[in-house]
Structure formats: structure tokens, C-alpha cells
Coordinates of C-alpha atoms in Angstrom, one line a residue:
X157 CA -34.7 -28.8 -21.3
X158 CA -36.1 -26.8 -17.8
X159 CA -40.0 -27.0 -19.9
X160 CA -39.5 -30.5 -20.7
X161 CA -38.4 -31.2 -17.4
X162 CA -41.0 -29.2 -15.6
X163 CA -43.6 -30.7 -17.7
X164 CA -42.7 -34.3 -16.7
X165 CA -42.7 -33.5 -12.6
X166 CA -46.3 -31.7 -13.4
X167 CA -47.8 -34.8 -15.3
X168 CA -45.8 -37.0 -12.2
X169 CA -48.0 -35.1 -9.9
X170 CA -51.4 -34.6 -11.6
X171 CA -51.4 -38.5 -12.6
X172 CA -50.5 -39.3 -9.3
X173 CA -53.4 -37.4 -7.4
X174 CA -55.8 -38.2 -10.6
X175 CA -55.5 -42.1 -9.5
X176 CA -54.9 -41.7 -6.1
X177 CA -58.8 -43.0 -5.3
X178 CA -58.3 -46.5 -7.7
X179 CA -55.6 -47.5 -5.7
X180 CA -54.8 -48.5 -2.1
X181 CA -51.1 -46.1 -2.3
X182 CA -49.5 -44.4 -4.9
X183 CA -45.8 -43.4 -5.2
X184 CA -44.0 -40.7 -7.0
X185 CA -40.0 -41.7 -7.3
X186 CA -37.1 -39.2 -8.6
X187 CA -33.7 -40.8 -9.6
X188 CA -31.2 -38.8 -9.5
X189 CA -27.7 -40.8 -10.8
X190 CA -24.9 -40.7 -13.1
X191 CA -22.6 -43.9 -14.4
X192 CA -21.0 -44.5 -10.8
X193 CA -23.8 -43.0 -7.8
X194 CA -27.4 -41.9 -7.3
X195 CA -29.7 -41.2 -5.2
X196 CA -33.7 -42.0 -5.1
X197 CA -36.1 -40.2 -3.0
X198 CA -39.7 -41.7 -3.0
X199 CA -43.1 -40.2 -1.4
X200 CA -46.2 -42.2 -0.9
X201 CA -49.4 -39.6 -2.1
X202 CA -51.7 -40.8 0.4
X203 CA -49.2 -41.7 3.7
X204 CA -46.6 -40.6 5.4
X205 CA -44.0 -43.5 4.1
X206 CA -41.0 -42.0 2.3
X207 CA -37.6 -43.4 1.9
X208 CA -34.3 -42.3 0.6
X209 CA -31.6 -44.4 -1.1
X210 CA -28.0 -43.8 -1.8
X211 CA -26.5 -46.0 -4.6
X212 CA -23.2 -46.8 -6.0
X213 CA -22.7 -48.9 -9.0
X214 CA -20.1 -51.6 -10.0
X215 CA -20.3 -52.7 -13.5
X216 CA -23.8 -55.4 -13.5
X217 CA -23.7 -54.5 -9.4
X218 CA -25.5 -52.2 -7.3
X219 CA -24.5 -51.4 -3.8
X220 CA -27.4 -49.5 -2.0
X221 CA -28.7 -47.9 1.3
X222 CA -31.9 -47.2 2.1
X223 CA -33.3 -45.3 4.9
X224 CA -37.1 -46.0 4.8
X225 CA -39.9 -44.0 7.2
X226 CA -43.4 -44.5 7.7
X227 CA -44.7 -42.6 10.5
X228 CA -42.6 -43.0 13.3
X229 CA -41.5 -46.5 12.2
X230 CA -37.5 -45.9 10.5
X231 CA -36.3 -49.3 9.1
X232 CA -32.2 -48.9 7.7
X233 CA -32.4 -51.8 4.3
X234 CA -28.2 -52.0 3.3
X235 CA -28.9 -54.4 -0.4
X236 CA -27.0 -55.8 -3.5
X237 CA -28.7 -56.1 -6.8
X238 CA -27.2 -57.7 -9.8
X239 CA -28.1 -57.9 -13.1
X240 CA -27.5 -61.5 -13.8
X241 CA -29.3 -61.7 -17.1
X242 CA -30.5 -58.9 -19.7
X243 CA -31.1 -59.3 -23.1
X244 CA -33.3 -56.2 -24.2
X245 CA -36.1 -58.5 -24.0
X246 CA -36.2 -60.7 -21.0
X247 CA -34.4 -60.1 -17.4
X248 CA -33.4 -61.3 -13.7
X249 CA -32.1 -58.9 -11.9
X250 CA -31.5 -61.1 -7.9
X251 CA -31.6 -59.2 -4.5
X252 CA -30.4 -60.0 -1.4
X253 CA -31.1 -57.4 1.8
X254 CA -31.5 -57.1 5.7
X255 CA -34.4 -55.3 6.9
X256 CA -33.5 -53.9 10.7
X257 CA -35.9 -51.7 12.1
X258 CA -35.8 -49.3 14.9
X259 CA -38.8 -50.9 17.0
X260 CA -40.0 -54.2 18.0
X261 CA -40.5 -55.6 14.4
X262 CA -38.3 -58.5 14.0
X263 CA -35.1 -57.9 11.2
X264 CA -34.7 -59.9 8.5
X265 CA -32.6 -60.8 5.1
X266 CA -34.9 -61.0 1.8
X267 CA -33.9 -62.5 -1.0
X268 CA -35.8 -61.6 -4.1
X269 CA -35.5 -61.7 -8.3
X270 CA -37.3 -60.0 -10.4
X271 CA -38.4 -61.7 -13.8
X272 CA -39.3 -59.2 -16.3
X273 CA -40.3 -59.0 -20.2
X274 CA -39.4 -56.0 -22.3
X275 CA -41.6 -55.1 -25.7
X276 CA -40.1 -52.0 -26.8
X277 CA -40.7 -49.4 -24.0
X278 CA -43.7 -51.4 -22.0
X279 CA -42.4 -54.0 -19.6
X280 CA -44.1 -56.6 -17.0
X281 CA -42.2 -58.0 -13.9
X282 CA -43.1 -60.4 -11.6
X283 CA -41.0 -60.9 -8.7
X284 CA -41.2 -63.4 -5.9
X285 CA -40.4 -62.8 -1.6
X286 CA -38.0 -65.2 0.1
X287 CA -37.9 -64.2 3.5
X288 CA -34.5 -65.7 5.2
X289 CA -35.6 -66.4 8.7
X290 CA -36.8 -69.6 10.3
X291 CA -39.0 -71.3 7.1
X292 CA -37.1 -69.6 4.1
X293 CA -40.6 -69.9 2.0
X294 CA -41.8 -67.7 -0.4
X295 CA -44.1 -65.4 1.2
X296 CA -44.7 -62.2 -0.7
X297 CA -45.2 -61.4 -4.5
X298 CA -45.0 -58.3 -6.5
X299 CA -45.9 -58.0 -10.0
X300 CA -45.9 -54.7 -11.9
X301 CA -46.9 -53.3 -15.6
X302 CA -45.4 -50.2 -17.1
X303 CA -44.4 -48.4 -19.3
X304 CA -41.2 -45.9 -19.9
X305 CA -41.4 -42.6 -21.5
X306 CA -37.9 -41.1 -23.2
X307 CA -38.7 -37.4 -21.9
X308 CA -34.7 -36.4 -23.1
X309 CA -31.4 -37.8 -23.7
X310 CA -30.7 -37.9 -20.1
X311 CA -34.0 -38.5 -19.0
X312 CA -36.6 -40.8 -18.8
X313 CA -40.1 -41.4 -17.0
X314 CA -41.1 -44.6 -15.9
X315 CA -45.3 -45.5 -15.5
X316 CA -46.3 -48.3 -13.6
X317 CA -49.2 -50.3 -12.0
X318 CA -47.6 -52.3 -9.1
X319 CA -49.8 -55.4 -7.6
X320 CA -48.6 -57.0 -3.6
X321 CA -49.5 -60.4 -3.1
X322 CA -49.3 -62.7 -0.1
X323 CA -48.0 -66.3 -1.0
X324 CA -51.4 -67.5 -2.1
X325 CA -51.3 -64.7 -4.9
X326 CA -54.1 -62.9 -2.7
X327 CA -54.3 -59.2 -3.1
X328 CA -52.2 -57.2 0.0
X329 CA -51.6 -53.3 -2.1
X330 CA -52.3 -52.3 -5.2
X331 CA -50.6 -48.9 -6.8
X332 CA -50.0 -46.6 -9.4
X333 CA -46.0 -45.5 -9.8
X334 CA -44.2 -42.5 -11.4
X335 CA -40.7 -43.0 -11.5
X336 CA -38.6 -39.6 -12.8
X337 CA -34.8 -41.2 -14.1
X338 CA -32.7 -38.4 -14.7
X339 CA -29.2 -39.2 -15.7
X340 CA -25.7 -37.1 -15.8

């Protein structure tokens, strides 16, 4: 288990820095959870963004914190997912959150739903912004293609390409995504 396990955090790492150049960002994510709580840490290769996110789970529900940093910028995110529809083959999965940051940036609630199709392991995703502040338009979109590995029973590794739009579907970020499940 340790050599599997050490051998999905090195190809996490060498796929990360390999792409690094293609893309504007890259992230390496590490879930950490069991049926009830978990626990997310993500890096950024290529800035100084990180965040950390404490979870707690309620049958279709999840309950999170996130404390975000990017430089000297600290935004606190408190959000509710919910699995509203899954069949093993398409998905919605809504989320409401406020944004509050620790400097002159205004705060705001999000909500946002991700609308995703599964083909056996590979999945795509699109998911639309609404900001809830004065014009409650859509004004962001994200839109990802991956991929997820069964490294073990209890563990899994997620591949991704993730694509940021602005509301006319125009390029804003572009990256490549590791995501490291591990599950007690």
C-alpha cells in the first residue's frame, strides 16, 4: 500500500511540473476524508495560492470551510454543496457560498451547479458563476475534462484539464489538476 501510495504522490508531482509550461496554473489537491469529515489541502505549482478546507458530510450534503491564500490576500469561503441529482452517468451537484476577504475586495455569495457526464472513469463538467450581488448574472464559467484513476480500495486519483471563462465563454485560466482522494 505505502509503494502504491508513494507512487501516485510522485506521478502527482512529475505530471504537475511536466505541464506546468502548457498552462497558465496548475494545482496539486490531496483529500484526505472518511464517511463523516475531511480535509483538502491544495498548492498552486507556479504561485503562491494555496487553500485549506475542512468538510463535514450529511448524507447528499456537504458542509465546508475554506481558508484560501494567495500572497498576502486571505479570503475565509463558509459553502453548502448538495448532490441534488446523480445517476452514475449524469450529475448536478448546486453551490451556494460567501466570499469575504481580508482586504478591500468586495464579499460576495456565489451560487454555482456543476453539470457533469460520467463514461466509466472519464468525466466532463461544465459549471456556470452566479454572483449574488447587485445584477445576479452569470458571470464566470468553468468547464473541466478528467479522468479518475482507482490507485486502491481506499484510494483514488483524479486527472483533470480545468478551463475559466468570463461570461462570454472567453478564456480567463487554463490548468492541469491532480487530485489525490484517499479514503478511511
Amino acid at each position: 500500500m505505502i509503494r502504491i501510495l508513494l507512487l501516485t504522490i510522485s506521478v502527482t508531482l512529475l505530471s504537475s511540473s511536466l505541464f506546468a509550461k502548457d498552462f497558465d496554473t496548475n494545482q496539486i489537491n490531496v483529500i484526505i476524508k472518511n464517511k463523516d469529515y475531511g480535509i483538502e489541502f491544495r498548492q498552486h505549482t507556479n504561485s503562491e495560492k494555496y487553500h485549506i478546507q475542512l468538510e463535514r458530510y450529511i448524507n447528499k450534503w456537504k458542509f465546508a470551510y475554506r481558508y484560501d491564500k494567495n500572497n498576502n490576500k486571505i479570503e475565509h469561503r463558509p459553502r453548502i454543496d448538495y448532490k441534488l441529482y446523480d445517476n452514475g452517468k449524469f450529475f448536478i451537484k448546486p453551490r451556494i457560498e460567501y466570499r469575504y476577504y481580508e482586504d478591500s475586495r468586495s464579499n460576495y455569495g456565489r451560487l454555482r451547479s456543476s453539470f457533469g457526464l460520467k463514461l466509466g472513469n472519464a468525466y466532463a463538467e461544465i459549471t456556470p458563476m452566479l454572483h449574488l450581488k447587485d445584477d445576479l448574472k452569470i458571470d464566470k464559467y468553468q468547464s473541466k475534462l478528467g479522468y479518475v484513476f482507482k490507485v486502491s480500495p481506499n484510494t483514488k486519483l483524479n486527472t483533470f484539464i480545468q478551463h475559466d471563462a468570463n461570461k462570454h465563454f472567453e478564456k480567463t485560466n487554463m490548468l492541469f489538476g491532480t487530485k489525490l482522494i484517499i479514503t478511511f
